[in-house]
Coordinates of N, CA and C and ligand atoms in Angstrom, one line a residue:
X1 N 22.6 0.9 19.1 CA 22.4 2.2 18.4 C 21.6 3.2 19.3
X2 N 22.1 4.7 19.3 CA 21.4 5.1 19.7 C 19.7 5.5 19.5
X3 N 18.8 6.1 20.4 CA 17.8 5.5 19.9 C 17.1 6.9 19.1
X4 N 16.3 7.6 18.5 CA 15.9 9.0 17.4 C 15.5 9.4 18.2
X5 N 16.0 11.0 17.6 CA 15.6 11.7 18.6 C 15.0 13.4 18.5
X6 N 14.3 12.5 16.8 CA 13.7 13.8 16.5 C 12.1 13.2 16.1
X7 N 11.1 13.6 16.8 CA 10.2 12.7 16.3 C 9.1 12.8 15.7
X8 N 8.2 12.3 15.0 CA 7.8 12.0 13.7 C 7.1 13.8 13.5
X9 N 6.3 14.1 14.5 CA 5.8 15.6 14.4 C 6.5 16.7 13.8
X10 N 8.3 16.0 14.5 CA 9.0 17.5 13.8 C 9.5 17.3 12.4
X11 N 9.3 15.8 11.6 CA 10.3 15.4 10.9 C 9.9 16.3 9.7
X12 N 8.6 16.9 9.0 CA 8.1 17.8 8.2 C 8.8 19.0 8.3
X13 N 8.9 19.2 9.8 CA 9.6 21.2 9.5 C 11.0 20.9 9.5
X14 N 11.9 19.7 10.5 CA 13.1 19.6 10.0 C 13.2 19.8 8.5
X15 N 12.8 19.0 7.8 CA 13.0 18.9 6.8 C 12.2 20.0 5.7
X16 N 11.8 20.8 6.1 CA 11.5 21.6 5.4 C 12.4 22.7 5.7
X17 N 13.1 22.9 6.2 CA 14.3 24.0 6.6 C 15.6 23.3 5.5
X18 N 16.0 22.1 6.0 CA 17.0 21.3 4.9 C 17.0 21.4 3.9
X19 N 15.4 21.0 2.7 CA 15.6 21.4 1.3 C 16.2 22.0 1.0
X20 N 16.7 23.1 0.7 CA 17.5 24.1 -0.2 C 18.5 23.2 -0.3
X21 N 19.2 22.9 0.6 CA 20.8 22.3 1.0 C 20.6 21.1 0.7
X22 N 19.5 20.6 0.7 CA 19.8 18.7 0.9 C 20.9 18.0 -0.9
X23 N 21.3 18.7 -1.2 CA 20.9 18.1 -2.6 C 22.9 18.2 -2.6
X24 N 23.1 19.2 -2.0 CA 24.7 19.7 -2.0 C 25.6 18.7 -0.6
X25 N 24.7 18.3 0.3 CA 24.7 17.3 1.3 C 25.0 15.9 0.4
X26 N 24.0 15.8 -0.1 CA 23.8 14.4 -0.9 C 24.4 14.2 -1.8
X27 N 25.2 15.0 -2.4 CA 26.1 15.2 -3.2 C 27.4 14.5 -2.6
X28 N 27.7 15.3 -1.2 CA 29.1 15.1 -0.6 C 29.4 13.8 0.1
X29 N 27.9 13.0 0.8 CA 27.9 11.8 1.3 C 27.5 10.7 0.8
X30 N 26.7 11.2 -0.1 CA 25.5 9.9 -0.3 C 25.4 9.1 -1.8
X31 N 26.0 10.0 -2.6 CA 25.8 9.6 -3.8 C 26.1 8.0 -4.2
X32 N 27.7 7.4 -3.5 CA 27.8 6.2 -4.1 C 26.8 5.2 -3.9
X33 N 26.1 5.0 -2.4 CA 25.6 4.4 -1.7 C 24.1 4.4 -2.5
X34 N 23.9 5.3 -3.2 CA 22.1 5.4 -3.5 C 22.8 5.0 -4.9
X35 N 23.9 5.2 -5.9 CA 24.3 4.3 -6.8 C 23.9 3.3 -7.2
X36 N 24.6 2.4 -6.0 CA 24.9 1.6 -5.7 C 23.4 0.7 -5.3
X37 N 23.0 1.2 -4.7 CA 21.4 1.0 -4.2 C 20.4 0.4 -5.7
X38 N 20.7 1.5 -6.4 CA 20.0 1.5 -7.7 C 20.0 0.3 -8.7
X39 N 21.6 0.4 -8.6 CA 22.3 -1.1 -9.5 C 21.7 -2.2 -8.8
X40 N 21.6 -2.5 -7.9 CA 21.2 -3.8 -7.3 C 19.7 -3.8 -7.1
X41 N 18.9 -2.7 -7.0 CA 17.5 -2.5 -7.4 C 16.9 -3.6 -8.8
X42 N 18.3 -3.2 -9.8 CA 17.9 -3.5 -11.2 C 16.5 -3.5 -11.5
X43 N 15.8 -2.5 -12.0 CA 14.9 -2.3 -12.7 C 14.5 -2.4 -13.6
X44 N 13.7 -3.1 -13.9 CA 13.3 -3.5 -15.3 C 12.2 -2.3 -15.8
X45 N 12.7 -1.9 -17.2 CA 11.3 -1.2 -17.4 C 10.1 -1.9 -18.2
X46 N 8.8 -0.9 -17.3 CA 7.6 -1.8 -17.3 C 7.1 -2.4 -15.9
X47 N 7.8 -2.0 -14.5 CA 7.8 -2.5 -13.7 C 6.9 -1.7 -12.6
X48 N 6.3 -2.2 -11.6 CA 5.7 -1.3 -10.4 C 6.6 -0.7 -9.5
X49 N 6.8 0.6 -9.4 CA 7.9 1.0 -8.3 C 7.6 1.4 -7.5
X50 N 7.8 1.3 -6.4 CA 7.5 2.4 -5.1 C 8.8 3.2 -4.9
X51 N 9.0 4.6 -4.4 CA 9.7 4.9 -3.8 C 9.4 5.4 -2.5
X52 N 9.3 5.1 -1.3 CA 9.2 5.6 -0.2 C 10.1 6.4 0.8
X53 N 9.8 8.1 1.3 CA 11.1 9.1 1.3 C 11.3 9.6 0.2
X54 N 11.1 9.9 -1.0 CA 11.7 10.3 -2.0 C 12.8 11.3 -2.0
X55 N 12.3 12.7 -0.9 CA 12.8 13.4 -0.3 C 13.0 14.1 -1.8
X56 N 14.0 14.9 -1.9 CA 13.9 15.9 -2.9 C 14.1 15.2 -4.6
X57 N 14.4 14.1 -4.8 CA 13.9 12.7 -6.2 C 15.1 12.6 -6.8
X58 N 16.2 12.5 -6.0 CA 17.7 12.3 -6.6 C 17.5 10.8 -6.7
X59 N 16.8 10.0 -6.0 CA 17.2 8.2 -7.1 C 15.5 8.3 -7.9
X60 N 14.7 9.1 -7.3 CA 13.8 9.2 -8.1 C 13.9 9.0 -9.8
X61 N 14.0 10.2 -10.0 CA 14.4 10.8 -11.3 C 15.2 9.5 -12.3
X62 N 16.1 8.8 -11.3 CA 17.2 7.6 -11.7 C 15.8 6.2 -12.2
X63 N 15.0 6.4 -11.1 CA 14.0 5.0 -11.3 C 12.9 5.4 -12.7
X64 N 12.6 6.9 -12.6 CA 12.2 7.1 -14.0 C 12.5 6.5 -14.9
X65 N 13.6 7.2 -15.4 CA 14.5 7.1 -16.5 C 14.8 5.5 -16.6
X66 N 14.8 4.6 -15.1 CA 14.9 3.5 -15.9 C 13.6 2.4 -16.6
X67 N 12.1 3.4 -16.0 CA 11.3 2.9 -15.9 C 9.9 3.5 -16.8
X68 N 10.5 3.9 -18.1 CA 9.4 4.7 -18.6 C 8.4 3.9 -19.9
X69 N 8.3 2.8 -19.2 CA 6.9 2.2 -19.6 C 6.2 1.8 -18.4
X70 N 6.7 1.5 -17.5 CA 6.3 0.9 -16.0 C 5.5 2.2 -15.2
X71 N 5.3 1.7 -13.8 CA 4.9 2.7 -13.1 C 5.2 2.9 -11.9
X72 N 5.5 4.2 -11.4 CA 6.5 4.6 -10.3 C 5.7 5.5 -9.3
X73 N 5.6 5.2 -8.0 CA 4.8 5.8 -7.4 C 5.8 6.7 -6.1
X74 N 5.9 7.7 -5.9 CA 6.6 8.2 -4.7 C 6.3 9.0 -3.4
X75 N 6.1 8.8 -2.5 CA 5.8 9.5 -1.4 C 7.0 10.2 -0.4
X76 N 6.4 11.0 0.5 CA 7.4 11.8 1.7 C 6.2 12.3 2.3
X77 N 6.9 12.5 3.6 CA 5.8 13.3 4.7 C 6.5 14.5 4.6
X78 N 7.1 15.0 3.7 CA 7.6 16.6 3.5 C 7.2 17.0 2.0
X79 N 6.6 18.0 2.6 CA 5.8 18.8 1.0 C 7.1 19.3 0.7
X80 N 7.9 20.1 1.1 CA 8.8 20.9 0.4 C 10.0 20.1 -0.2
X81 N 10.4 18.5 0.1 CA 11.2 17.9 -0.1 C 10.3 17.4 -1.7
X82 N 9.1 16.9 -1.4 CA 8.3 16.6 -2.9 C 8.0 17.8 -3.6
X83 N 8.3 18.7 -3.2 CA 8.3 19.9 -4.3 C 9.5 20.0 -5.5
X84 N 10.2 19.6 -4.6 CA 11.8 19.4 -5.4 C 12.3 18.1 -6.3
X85 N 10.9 16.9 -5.6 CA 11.2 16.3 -6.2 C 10.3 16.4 -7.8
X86 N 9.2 16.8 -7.1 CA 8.3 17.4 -8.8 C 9.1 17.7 -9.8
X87 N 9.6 18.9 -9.2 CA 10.4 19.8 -10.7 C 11.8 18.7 -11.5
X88 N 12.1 17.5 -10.8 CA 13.2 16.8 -11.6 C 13.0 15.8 -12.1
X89 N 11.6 15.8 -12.0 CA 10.9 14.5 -12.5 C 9.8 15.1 -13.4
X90 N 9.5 16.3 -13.4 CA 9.1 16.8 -15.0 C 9.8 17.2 -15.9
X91 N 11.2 17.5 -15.8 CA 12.3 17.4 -16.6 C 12.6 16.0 -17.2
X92 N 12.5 14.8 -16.7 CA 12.7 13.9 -16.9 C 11.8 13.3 -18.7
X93 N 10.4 13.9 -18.7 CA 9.7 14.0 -19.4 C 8.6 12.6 -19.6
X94 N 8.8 11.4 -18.5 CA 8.4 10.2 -18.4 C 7.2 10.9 -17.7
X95 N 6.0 10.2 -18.2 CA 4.7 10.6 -17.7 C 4.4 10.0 -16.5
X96 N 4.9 8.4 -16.6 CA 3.8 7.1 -15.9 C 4.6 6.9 -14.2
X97 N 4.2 8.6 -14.2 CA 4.5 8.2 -11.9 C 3.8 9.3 -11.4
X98 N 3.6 9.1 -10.0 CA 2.9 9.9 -8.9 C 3.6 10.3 -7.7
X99 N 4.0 11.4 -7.3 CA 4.6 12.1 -6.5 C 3.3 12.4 -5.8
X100 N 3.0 12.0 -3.8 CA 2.2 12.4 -3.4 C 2.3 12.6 -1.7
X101 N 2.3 13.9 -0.4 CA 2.1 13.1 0.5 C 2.1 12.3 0.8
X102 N 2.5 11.4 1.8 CA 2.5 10.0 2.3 C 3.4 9.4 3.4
X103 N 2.8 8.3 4.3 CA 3.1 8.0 5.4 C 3.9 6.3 5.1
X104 N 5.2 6.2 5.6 CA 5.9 5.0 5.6 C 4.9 4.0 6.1
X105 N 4.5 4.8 7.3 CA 3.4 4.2 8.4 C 2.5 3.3 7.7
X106 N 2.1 4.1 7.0 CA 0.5 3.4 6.6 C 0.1 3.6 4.4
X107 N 0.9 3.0 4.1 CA 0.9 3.2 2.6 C 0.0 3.2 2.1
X108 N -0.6 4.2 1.5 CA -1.9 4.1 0.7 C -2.3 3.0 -0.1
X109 N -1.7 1.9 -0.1 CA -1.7 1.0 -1.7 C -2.3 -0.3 -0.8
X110 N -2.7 -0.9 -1.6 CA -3.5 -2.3 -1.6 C -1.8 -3.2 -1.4
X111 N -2.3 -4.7 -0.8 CA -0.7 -5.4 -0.6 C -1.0 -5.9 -1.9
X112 N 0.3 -6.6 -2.0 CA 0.8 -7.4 -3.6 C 0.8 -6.0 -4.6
X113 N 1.5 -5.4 -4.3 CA 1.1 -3.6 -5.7 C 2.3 -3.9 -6.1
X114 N 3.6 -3.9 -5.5 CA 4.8 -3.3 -6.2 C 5.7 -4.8 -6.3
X115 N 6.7 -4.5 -7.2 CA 7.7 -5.1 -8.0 C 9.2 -4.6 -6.8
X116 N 8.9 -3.3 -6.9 CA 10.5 -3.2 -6.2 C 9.6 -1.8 -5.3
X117 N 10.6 -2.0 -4.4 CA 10.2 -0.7 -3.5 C 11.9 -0.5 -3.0
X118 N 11.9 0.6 -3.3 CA 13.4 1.8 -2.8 C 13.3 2.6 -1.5
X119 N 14.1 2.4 -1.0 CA 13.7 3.6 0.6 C 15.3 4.3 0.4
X120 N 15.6 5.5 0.6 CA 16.6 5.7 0.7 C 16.7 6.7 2.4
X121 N 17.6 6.4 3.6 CA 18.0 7.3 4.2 C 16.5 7.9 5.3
X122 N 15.9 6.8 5.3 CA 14.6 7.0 6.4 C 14.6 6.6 7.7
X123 N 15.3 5.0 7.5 CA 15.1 4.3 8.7 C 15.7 4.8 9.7
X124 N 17.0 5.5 9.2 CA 18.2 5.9 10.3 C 17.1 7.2 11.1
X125 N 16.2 7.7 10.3 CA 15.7 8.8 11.4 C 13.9 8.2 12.5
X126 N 14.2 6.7 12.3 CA 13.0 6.1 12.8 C 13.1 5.3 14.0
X127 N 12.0 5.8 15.1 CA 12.6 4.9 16.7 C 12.8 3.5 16.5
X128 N 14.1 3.0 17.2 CA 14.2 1.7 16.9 C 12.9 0.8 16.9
X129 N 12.3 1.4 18.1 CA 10.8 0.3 18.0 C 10.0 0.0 16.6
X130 N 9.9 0.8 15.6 CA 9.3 1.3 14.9 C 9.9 0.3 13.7
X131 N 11.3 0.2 13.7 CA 11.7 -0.2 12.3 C 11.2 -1.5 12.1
X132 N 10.9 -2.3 12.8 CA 10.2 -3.8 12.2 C 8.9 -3.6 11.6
X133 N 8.1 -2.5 12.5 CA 6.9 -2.0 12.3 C 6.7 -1.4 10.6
X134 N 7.6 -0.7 10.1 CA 7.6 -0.3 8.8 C 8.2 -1.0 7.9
X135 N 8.8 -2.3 8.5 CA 9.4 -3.3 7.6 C 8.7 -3.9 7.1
X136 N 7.5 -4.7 8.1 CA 6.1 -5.0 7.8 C 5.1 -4.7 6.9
X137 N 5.2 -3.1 6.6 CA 4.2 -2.4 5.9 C 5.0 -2.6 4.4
X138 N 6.1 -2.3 4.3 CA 7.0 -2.6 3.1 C 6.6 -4.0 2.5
X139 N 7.0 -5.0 3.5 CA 6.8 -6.5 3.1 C 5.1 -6.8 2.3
X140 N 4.0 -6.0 3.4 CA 2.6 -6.1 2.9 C 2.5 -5.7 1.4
X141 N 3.1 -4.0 0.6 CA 2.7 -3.8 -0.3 C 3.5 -4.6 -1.3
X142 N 4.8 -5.1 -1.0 CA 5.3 -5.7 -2.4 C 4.8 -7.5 -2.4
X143 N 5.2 -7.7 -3.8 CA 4.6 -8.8 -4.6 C 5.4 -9.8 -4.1
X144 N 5.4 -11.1 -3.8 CA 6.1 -12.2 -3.3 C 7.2 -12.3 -4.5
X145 N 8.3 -12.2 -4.3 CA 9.5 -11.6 -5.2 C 10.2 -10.6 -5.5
X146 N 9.3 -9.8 -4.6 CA 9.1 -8.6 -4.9 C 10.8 -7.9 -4.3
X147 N 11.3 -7.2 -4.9 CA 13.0 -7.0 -4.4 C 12.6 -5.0 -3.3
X148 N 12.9 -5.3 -2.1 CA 13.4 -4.4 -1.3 C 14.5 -3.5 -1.3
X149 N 14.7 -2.7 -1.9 CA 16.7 -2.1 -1.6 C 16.4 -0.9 -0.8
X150 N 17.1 -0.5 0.0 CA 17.4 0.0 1.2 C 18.9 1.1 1.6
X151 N 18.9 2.1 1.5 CA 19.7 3.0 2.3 C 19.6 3.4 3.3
X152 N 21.0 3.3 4.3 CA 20.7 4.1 5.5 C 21.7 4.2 6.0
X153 N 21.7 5.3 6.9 CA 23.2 5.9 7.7 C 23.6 4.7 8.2
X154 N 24.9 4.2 9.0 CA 24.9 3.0 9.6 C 26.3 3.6 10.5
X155 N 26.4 2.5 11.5 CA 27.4 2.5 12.3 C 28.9 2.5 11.5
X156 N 29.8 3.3 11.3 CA 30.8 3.7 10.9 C 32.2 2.3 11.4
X157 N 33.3 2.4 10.5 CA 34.0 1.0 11.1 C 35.1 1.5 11.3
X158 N 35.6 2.9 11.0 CA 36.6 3.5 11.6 C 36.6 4.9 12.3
X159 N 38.0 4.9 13.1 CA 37.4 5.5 14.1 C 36.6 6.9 13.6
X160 N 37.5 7.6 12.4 CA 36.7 9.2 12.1 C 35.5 9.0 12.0
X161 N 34.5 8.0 11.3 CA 33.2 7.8 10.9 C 32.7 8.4 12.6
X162 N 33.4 8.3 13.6 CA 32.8 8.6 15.0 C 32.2 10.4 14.8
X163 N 32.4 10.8 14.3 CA 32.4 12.5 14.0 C 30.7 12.4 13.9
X164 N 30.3 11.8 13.2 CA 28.9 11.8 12.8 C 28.2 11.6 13.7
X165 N 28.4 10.6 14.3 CA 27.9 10.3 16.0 C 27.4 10.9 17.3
X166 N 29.2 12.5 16.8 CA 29.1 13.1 18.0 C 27.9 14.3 17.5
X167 N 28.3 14.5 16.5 CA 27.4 15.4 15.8 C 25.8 15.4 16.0
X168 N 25.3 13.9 16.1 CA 24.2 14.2 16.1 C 23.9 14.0 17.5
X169 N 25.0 14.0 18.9 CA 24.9 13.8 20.2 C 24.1 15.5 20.1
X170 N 25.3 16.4 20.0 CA 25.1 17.4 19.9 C 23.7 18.1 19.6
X171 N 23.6 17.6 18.5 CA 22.1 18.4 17.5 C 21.6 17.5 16.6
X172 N 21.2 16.4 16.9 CA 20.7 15.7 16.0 C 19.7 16.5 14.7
X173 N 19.0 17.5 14.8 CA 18.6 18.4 13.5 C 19.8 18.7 12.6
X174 N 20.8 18.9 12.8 CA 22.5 19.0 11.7 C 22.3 17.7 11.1
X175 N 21.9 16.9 11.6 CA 22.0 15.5 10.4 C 20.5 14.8 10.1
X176 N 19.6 16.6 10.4 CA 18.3 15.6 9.7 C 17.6 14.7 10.6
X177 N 18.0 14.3 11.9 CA 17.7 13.3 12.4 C 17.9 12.0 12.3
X178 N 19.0 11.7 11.6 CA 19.5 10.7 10.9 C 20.9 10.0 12.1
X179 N 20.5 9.2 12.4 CA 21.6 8.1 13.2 C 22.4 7.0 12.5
X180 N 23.3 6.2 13.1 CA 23.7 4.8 12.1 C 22.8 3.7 12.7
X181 N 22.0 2.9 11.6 CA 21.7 1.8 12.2 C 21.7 0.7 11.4
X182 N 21.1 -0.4 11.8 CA 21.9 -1.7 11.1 C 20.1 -2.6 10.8
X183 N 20.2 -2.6 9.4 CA 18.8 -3.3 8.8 C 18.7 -4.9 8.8
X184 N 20.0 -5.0 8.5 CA 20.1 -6.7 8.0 C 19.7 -7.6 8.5
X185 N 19.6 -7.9 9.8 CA 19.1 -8.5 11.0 C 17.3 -8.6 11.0
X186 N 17.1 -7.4 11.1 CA 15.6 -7.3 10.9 C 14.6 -7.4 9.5
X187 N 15.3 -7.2 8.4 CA 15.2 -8.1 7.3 C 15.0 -9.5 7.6
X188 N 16.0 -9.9 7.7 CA 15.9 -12.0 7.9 C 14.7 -11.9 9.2
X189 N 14.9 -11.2 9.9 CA 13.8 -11.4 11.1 C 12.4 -11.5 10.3
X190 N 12.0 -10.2 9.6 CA 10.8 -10.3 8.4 C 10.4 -11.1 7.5
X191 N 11.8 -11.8 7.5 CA 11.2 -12.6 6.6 C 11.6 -12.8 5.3
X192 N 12.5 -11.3 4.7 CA 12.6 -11.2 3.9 C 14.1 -12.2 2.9
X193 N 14.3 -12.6 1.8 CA 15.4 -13.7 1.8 C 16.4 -12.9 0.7
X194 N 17.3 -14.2 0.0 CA 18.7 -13.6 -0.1 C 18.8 -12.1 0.3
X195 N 19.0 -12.0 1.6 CA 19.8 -10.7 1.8 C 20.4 -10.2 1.9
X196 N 21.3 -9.2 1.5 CA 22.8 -8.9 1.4 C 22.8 -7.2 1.9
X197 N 24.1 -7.0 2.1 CA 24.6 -5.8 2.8 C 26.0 -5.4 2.4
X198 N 25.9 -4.0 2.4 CA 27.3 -3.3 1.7 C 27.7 -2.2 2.3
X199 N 28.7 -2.0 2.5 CA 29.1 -1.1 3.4 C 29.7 0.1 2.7
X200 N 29.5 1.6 2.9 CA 30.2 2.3 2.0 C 30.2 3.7 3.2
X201 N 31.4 4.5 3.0 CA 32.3 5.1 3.4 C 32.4 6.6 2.3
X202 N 31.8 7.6 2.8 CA 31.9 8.6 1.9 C 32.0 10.2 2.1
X203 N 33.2 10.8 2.1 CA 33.2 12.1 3.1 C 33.3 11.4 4.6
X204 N 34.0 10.4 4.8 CA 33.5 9.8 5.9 C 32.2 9.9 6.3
X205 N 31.2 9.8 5.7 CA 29.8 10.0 6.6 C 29.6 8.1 6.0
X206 N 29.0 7.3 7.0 CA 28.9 5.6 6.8 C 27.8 5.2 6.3
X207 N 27.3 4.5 5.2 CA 25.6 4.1 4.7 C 26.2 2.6 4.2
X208 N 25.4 2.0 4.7 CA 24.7 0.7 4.6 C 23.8 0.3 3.0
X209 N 23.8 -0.6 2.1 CA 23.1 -0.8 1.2 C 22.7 -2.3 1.4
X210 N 21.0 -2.2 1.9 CA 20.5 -3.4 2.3 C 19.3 -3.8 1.4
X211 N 20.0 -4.9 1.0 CA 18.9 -5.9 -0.1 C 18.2 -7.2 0.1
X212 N 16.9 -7.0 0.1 CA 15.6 -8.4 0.3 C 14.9 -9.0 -0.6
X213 N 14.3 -9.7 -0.8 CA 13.3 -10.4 -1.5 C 12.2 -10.7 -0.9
X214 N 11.1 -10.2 -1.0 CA 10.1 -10.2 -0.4 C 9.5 -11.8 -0.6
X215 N 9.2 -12.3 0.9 CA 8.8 -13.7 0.5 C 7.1 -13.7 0.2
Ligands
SAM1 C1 17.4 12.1 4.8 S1 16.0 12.4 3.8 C2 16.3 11.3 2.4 C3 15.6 11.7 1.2 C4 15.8 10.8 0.0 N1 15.4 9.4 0.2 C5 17.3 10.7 -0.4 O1 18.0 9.7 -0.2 O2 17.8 11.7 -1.0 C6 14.8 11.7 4.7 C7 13.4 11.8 4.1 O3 12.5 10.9 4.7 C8 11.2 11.6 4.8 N2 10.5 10.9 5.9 C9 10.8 10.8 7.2 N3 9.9 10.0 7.8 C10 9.0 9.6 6.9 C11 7.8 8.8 6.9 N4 7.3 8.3 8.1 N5 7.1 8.6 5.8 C12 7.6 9.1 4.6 N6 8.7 9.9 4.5 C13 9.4 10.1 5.6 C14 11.6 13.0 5.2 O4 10.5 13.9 4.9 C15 12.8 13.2 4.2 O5 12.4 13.7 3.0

């Protein structure tokens, strides 16, 4: 894979230029994949959530709704992406979550906190070196059982998916800083068990839906 190449300093103003559009983006690529993501989450409500990335609260708002006795916690290192995600998650009218700043890096939460934690569309913009690094911090906050589900750009299996590739050769900021990479591997490396992986194809753009169980 290639390796990111936008890095952590700029990933706030990237993405604070994006908002407006992210939502009509996510629309055209992403939707099945964070579906999809969701259904195999299966949330129970009453449950501890994390969402990490929330980005503007498109599975947000989904983990609400499924979760309004429980409690749902969400972070981003972009204020303007959690701004957007505020306003669809006070429409929602579920009281029991927190939208706040926050670092993948270093989670504010005590370990054993969550039930499920959701990442959608982060890892692909994180240096390779880094991804076990944040897998680790994931693995610390959830509960031993605790279920992992995971989105992310991934390596494409036909040739058009190649488009995305060149695109971000070009200008990696056009895609966010988002590359294809492959989680599954470094899951079982962590530790984490039954893990499974799904491949999905949309607008031609390629995402991965990777599922763990925290041991
Ligand atoms: C491609 S967007 C995905 C947003 C959302 N998860 C979705 O699927 O619609 C990537 C998001 O990751 C956030 N992000 C990147 N690095 C992060 C980090 N280290 N900690 C928390 N959020 C991060 C960005 O601010 C941005 O909102």
């Amino acid at each position: 894979m290639p390796d990111a190449r936008i890095a952590k300093q700029q990933v706030s103003d990237v993405y604070s230029k994006i908002a407006p559009l992210y939502d009509v983006w996510a629309w055209l690529t992403e939707t099945n994949a964070r579906r999809r993501c969701l259904e195999l989450a299966a949330i129970q409500d009453g449950e501890d959530v994390l969402e990490v990335a929330v980005g503007t609260g498109l599975a947000f708002v989904e983990i609400l709704e499924a979760n309004p006795s429980g409690h749902t916690e969400g972070i981003d290192l972009t204020a303007a992406m959690l701004a957007r995600a505020e306003r669809k998650a006070a429409r929602t009218g579920v009281q029991s979550y927190r939208l706040r700043v926050g670092d993948a890096y270093d989670l504010d939460y005590p370990s054993n906190s969550f039930d499920v934690l959701v990442n959608n569309y982060m890892f692909d913009l994180l240096p390779e070196r880094d991804l076990p690094i944040v897998l680790e911090e994931f693995k610390r906050v959830l509960r031993p059982g605790g279920r992992l589900a995971l989105v992310n750009m991934t390596q494409g299996t036909r040739w058009y998916n190649g488009v995305w590739d060149r695109l971000y050769q070009i200008n990696p900021a056009l895609l966010g800083g988002c590359r294809g990479v492959s989680l599954l591997p470094l899951l079982e490396r962590s530790g984490f068990q039954k893990t499974t992986r799904e491949y999905f194809s949309q607008f031609t753009f390629p995402s991965e839906v990777v599922l763990g169980i925290a041991p």
